[in-house]
Amino acid sequence: MEPDANARAQLLLTANLEIGLHEQTRLQPEIREALDAAYVTQDALGRRILDALLPRGTRARRAVPDPLAAAALHRIGTRIEGHGAELARGVITRSLMVLSLPGRILYLGAHLADPFPEALRAITDQDLEALIGHFEPAVPTDDCGARDWSALTQRMHYILHLFRSWHERPELASAPFTAAQLTSIRAGAIPTGDL
């Protein structure tokens, strides 16, 4: 075991971040798919635009072959879909993505201003410094909040600040449920109170 408290804290943070990166990388397709579920695809959007401009059964619709119209509208739909997807992911990240911790709810799209503990203020471990360098902007900003939670680098930037600032918080080691909540869970009910 590492006898130096600062070195030990940095080794633990490195390990936690590497595990976090592995999990976030493994879950990347599912996270992206979940955040992209809020909007329609470019093909569906193209069909909706075609139906709005040239309603089915009209003379104008019959005059324009569907494959030709679909190809033209697919291009338009692709551009609109790209902007719509980006907008939807941003709104979801800012408004819905939260993390409940003991006594606190964190918005993952907002900056986490908590200070780093003394042991993790000055980084001396080269592996940790390199890992931080992958996710911390070259000029550190005062905003680690993710704009788009589906972007791995944005998620890891937030997670880096979360793990580093909460590294020594004793409430993280507290029991996750009260005795009454455990009783509810065992009975198959959703417990009340903070979860």
mmCIF file of C-alpha atoms in Angstrom:
data_model
loop_
_atom_site.group_PDB
_atom_site.id
_atom_site.type_symbol
_atom_site.label_atom_id
_atom_site.label_comp_id
_atom_site.label_asym_id
_atom_site.label_seq_id
_atom_site.Cartn_x
_atom_site.Cartn_y
_atom_site.Cartn_z
ATOM 1 C CA MET A 1 0.000 0.000 0.000
ATOM 2 C CA GLU A 2 1.240 3.486 -0.886
ATOM 3 C CA PRO A 3 2.270 5.237 2.367
ATOM 4 C CA ASP A 4 2.033 8.803 0.994
ATOM 5 C CA ALA A 5 -1.582 10.059 1.289
ATOM 6 C CA ASN A 6 -1.385 12.347 -1.763
ATOM 7 C CA ALA A 7 0.158 9.650 -3.958
ATOM 8 C CA ARG A 8 -2.441 7.124 -2.725
ATOM 9 C CA ALA A 9 -5.300 9.538 -3.514
ATOM 10 C CA GLN A 10 -3.923 10.089 -7.020
ATOM 11 C CA LEU A 11 -3.556 6.349 -7.627
ATOM 12 C CA LEU A 12 -7.144 5.769 -6.472
ATOM 13 C CA LEU A 13 -8.433 8.571 -8.686
ATOM 14 C CA THR A 14 -6.505 7.151 -11.648
ATOM 15 C CA ALA A 15 -8.043 3.716 -11.066
ATOM 16 C CA ASN A 16 -11.554 5.140 -10.664
ATOM 17 C CA LEU A 17 -11.229 7.231 -13.826
ATOM 18 C CA GLU A 18 -9.891 4.280 -15.827
ATOM 19 C CA ILE A 19 -12.820 2.140 -14.676
ATOM 20 C CA GLY A 20 -15.189 5.017 -15.453
ATOM 21 C CA LEU A 21 -13.691 5.453 -18.923
ATOM 22 C CA HIS A 22 -14.023 1.726 -19.616
ATOM 23 C CA GLU A 23 -17.704 1.753 -18.607
ATOM 24 C CA GLN A 24 -18.485 4.944 -20.513
ATOM 25 C CA THR A 25 -16.748 3.606 -23.630
ATOM 26 C CA ARG A 26 -18.591 0.288 -23.374
ATOM 27 C CA LEU A 27 -21.949 2.059 -22.978
ATOM 28 C CA GLN A 28 -21.333 4.716 -25.661
ATOM 29 C CA PRO A 29 -23.649 3.163 -28.304
ATOM 30 C CA GLU A 30 -26.512 2.740 -25.827
ATOM 31 C CA ILE A 31 -26.122 6.252 -24.412
ATOM 32 C CA ARG A 32 -26.095 7.782 -27.904
ATOM 33 C CA GLU A 33 -29.104 5.725 -28.977
ATOM 34 C CA ALA A 34 -31.061 6.703 -25.864
ATOM 35 C CA LEU A 35 -30.400 10.405 -26.347
ATOM 36 C CA ASP A 36 -31.180 10.200 -30.058
ATOM 37 C CA ALA A 37 -34.544 8.503 -29.453
ATOM 38 C CA ALA A 38 -36.210 11.897 -29.018
ATOM 39 C CA TYR A 39 -36.231 12.899 -32.671
ATOM 40 C CA VAL A 40 -37.310 11.427 -35.986
ATOM 41 C CA THR A 41 -34.892 10.018 -38.567
ATOM 42 C CA GLN A 42 -34.090 11.853 -41.777
ATOM 43 C CA ASP A 43 -36.162 9.358 -43.798
ATOM 44 C CA ALA A 44 -39.217 9.854 -41.593
ATOM 45 C CA LEU A 45 -38.637 13.606 -41.632
ATOM 46 C CA GLY A 46 -38.318 13.573 -45.428
ATOM 47 C CA ARG A 47 -41.604 11.663 -45.731
ATOM 48 C CA ARG A 48 -43.331 14.125 -43.389
ATOM 49 C CA ILE A 49 -42.048 17.087 -45.410
ATOM 50 C CA LEU A 50 -43.172 15.411 -48.654
ATOM 51 C CA ASP A 51 -46.621 14.704 -47.196
ATOM 52 C CA ALA A 52 -46.918 18.304 -45.962
ATOM 53 C CA LEU A 53 -45.826 19.861 -49.269
ATOM 54 C CA LEU A 54 -47.517 17.383 -51.567
ATOM 55 C CA PRO A 55 -50.325 15.560 -49.740
ATOM 56 C CA ARG A 56 -50.988 11.986 -50.810
ATOM 57 C CA GLY A 57 -53.706 11.569 -53.400
ATOM 58 C CA THR A 58 -53.316 15.062 -54.850
ATOM 59 C CA ARG A 59 -52.560 15.755 -58.488
ATOM 60 C CA ALA A 60 -49.265 17.430 -57.543
ATOM 61 C CA ARG A 61 -48.146 14.354 -55.596
ATOM 62 C CA ARG A 62 -48.952 12.061 -58.509
ATOM 63 C CA ALA A 63 -46.964 14.331 -60.856
ATOM 64 C CA VAL A 64 -43.764 13.965 -58.811
ATOM 65 C CA PRO A 65 -42.389 10.423 -58.617
ATOM 66 C CA ASP A 66 -41.912 9.392 -54.981
ATOM 67 C CA PRO A 67 -38.286 8.217 -55.461
ATOM 68 C CA LEU A 68 -37.297 11.589 -56.986
ATOM 69 C CA ALA A 69 -39.056 13.589 -54.285
ATOM 70 C CA ALA A 70 -37.733 11.283 -51.583
ATOM 71 C CA ALA A 71 -34.136 11.744 -52.774
ATOM 72 C CA ALA A 72 -34.426 15.536 -52.765
ATOM 73 C CA LEU A 73 -36.169 15.631 -49.419
ATOM 74 C CA HIS A 74 -33.734 13.116 -47.934
ATOM 75 C CA ARG A 75 -30.994 15.749 -48.320
ATOM 76 C CA ILE A 76 -33.128 18.366 -46.614
ATOM 77 C CA GLY A 77 -34.191 15.876 -43.954
ATOM 78 C CA THR A 78 -30.566 14.930 -43.267
ATOM 79 C CA ARG A 79 -29.607 18.535 -42.551
ATOM 80 C CA ILE A 80 -32.653 19.209 -40.414
ATOM 81 C CA GLU A 81 -32.231 15.886 -38.601
ATOM 82 C CA GLY A 82 -28.601 16.659 -37.748
ATOM 83 C CA HIS A 83 -29.486 20.019 -36.229
ATOM 84 C CA GLY A 84 -32.560 18.590 -34.529
ATOM 85 C CA ALA A 85 -30.583 15.733 -32.989
ATOM 86 C CA GLU A 86 -27.950 18.118 -31.658
ATOM 87 C CA LEU A 87 -30.632 20.396 -30.226
ATOM 88 C CA ALA A 88 -32.528 17.486 -28.642
ATOM 89 C CA ARG A 89 -29.391 16.047 -27.009
ATOM 90 C CA GLY A 90 -28.510 19.487 -25.635
ATOM 91 C CA VAL A 91 -31.972 20.029 -24.161
ATOM 92 C CA ILE A 92 -32.033 16.534 -22.662
ATOM 93 C CA THR A 93 -28.558 16.991 -21.160
ATOM 94 C CA ARG A 94 -29.395 20.397 -19.646
ATOM 95 C CA SER A 95 -32.881 19.567 -18.445
ATOM 96 C CA LEU A 96 -33.152 15.871 -17.647
ATOM 97 C CA MET A 97 -29.712 14.435 -16.930
ATOM 98 C CA VAL A 98 -29.259 14.449 -13.157
ATOM 99 C CA LEU A 99 -27.318 12.431 -10.634
ATOM 100 C CA SER A 100 -28.638 11.990 -7.107
ATOM 101 C CA LEU A 101 -25.942 11.851 -4.463
ATOM 102 C CA PRO A 102 -26.411 11.912 -0.697
ATOM 103 C CA GLY A 103 -27.955 15.284 0.135
ATOM 104 C CA ARG A 104 -27.520 16.665 -3.366
ATOM 105 C CA ILE A 105 -28.799 16.479 -6.924
ATOM 106 C CA LEU A 106 -26.263 17.304 -9.637
ATOM 107 C CA TYR A 107 -27.279 18.520 -13.087
ATOM 108 C CA LEU A 108 -24.868 16.925 -15.540
ATOM 109 C CA GLY A 109 -25.212 19.835 -17.952
ATOM 110 C CA ALA A 110 -24.169 22.353 -15.283
ATOM 111 C CA HIS A 111 -20.728 23.182 -13.949
ATOM 112 C CA LEU A 112 -19.633 21.317 -10.833
ATOM 113 C CA ALA A 113 -17.939 24.040 -8.780
ATOM 114 C CA ASP A 114 -16.995 21.851 -5.807
ATOM 115 C CA PRO A 115 -13.332 22.297 -4.822
ATOM 116 C CA PHE A 116 -10.840 19.473 -5.132
ATOM 117 C CA PRO A 117 -9.520 17.993 -1.877
ATOM 118 C CA GLU A 118 -6.000 18.997 -0.880
ATOM 119 C CA ALA A 119 -4.549 15.634 -1.961
ATOM 120 C CA LEU A 120 -5.843 16.115 -5.528
ATOM 121 C CA ARG A 121 -5.220 19.822 -6.124
ATOM 122 C CA ALA A 122 -1.689 19.474 -7.495
ATOM 123 C CA ILE A 123 -1.318 16.392 -9.683
ATOM 124 C CA THR A 124 2.116 14.753 -9.558
ATOM 125 C CA ASP A 125 1.282 11.269 -10.874
ATOM 126 C CA GLN A 126 2.215 11.123 -14.572
ATOM 127 C CA ASP A 127 -0.431 8.538 -15.477
ATOM 128 C CA LEU A 128 -3.158 10.616 -13.843
ATOM 129 C CA GLU A 129 -1.860 13.783 -15.470
ATOM 130 C CA ALA A 130 -1.985 12.090 -18.896
ATOM 131 C CA LEU A 131 -5.507 10.777 -18.273
ATOM 132 C CA ILE A 132 -6.708 14.217 -17.175
ATOM 133 C CA GLY A 133 -5.069 15.696 -20.276
ATOM 134 C CA HIS A 134 -7.366 13.642 -22.518
ATOM 135 C CA PHE A 135 -10.524 15.222 -21.098
ATOM 136 C CA GLU A 136 -9.599 18.579 -19.591
ATOM 137 C CA PRO A 137 -9.395 21.393 -22.151
ATOM 138 C CA ALA A 138 -5.872 22.723 -22.783
ATOM 139 C CA VAL A 139 -6.907 25.901 -21.012
ATOM 140 C CA PRO A 140 -9.075 24.661 -18.131
ATOM 141 C CA THR A 141 -12.479 26.272 -18.134
ATOM 142 C CA ASP A 142 -14.791 27.125 -15.295
ATOM 143 C CA ASP A 143 -17.443 24.924 -16.848
ATOM 144 C CA CYS A 144 -17.232 21.139 -16.825
ATOM 145 C CA GLY A 145 -20.959 20.716 -17.506
ATOM 146 C CA ALA A 146 -21.691 18.574 -20.556
ATOM 147 C CA ARG A 147 -23.510 20.202 -23.463
ATOM 148 C CA ASP A 148 -24.271 16.818 -25.030
ATOM 149 C CA TRP A 149 -24.166 13.809 -22.689
ATOM 150 C CA SER A 150 -23.855 11.490 -25.700
ATOM 151 C CA ALA A 151 -20.345 12.874 -26.377
ATOM 152 C CA LEU A 152 -17.832 10.648 -24.562
ATOM 153 C CA THR A 153 -15.276 13.429 -24.042
ATOM 154 C CA GLN A 154 -17.891 15.736 -22.505
ATOM 155 C CA ARG A 155 -19.139 12.981 -20.190
ATOM 156 C CA MET A 156 -15.612 12.117 -19.096
ATOM 157 C CA HIS A 157 -14.777 15.796 -18.516
ATOM 158 C CA TYR A 158 -17.711 16.012 -16.093
ATOM 159 C CA ILE A 159 -16.927 12.622 -14.509
ATOM 160 C CA LEU A 160 -13.308 13.693 -14.031
ATOM 161 C CA HIS A 161 -14.434 16.743 -12.031
ATOM 162 C CA LEU A 162 -17.025 14.704 -10.141
ATOM 163 C CA PHE A 163 -14.600 11.954 -9.119
ATOM 164 C CA ARG A 164 -11.861 14.438 -8.272
ATOM 165 C CA SER A 165 -14.025 16.803 -6.204
ATOM 166 C CA TRP A 166 -15.991 14.081 -4.398
ATOM 167 C CA HIS A 167 -13.005 11.775 -3.829
ATOM 168 C CA GLU A 168 -12.899 12.226 -0.045
ATOM 169 C CA ARG A 169 -16.597 12.890 0.634
ATOM 170 C CA PRO A 170 -17.628 10.641 3.556
ATOM 171 C CA GLU A 171 -21.315 10.646 2.572
ATOM 172 C CA LEU A 172 -20.472 8.471 -0.436
ATOM 173 C CA ALA A 173 -19.693 5.644 1.974
ATOM 174 C CA SER A 174 -23.037 5.944 3.771
ATOM 175 C CA ALA A 175 -25.766 3.331 3.394
ATOM 176 C CA PRO A 176 -27.762 3.939 0.191
ATOM 177 C CA PHE A 177 -31.130 3.105 1.786
ATOM 178 C CA THR A 178 -32.717 3.581 5.190
ATOM 179 C CA ALA A 179 -34.152 0.621 7.102
ATOM 180 C CA ALA A 180 -37.681 1.700 6.107
ATOM 181 C CA GLN A 181 -36.683 1.893 2.443
ATOM 182 C CA LEU A 182 -35.162 -1.594 2.579
ATOM 183 C CA THR A 183 -38.416 -2.902 4.048
ATOM 184 C CA SER A 184 -40.335 -1.338 1.134
ATOM 185 C CA ILE A 185 -37.914 -2.796 -1.404
ATOM 186 C CA ARG A 186 -38.213 -6.275 0.089
ATOM 187 C CA ALA A 187 -41.997 -5.929 -0.100
ATOM 188 C CA GLY A 188 -41.719 -5.131 -3.810
ATOM 189 C CA ALA A 189 -42.675 -1.465 -3.410
ATOM 190 C CA ILE A 190 -40.846 1.654 -4.499
ATOM 191 C CA PRO A 191 -39.550 3.293 -1.328
ATOM 192 C CA THR A 192 -40.277 6.898 -0.414
ATOM 193 C CA GLY A 193 -37.675 9.534 0.354
ATOM 194 C CA ASP A 194 -34.324 10.208 -1.292
ATOM 195 C CA LEU A 195 -33.252 7.420 -3.611
#
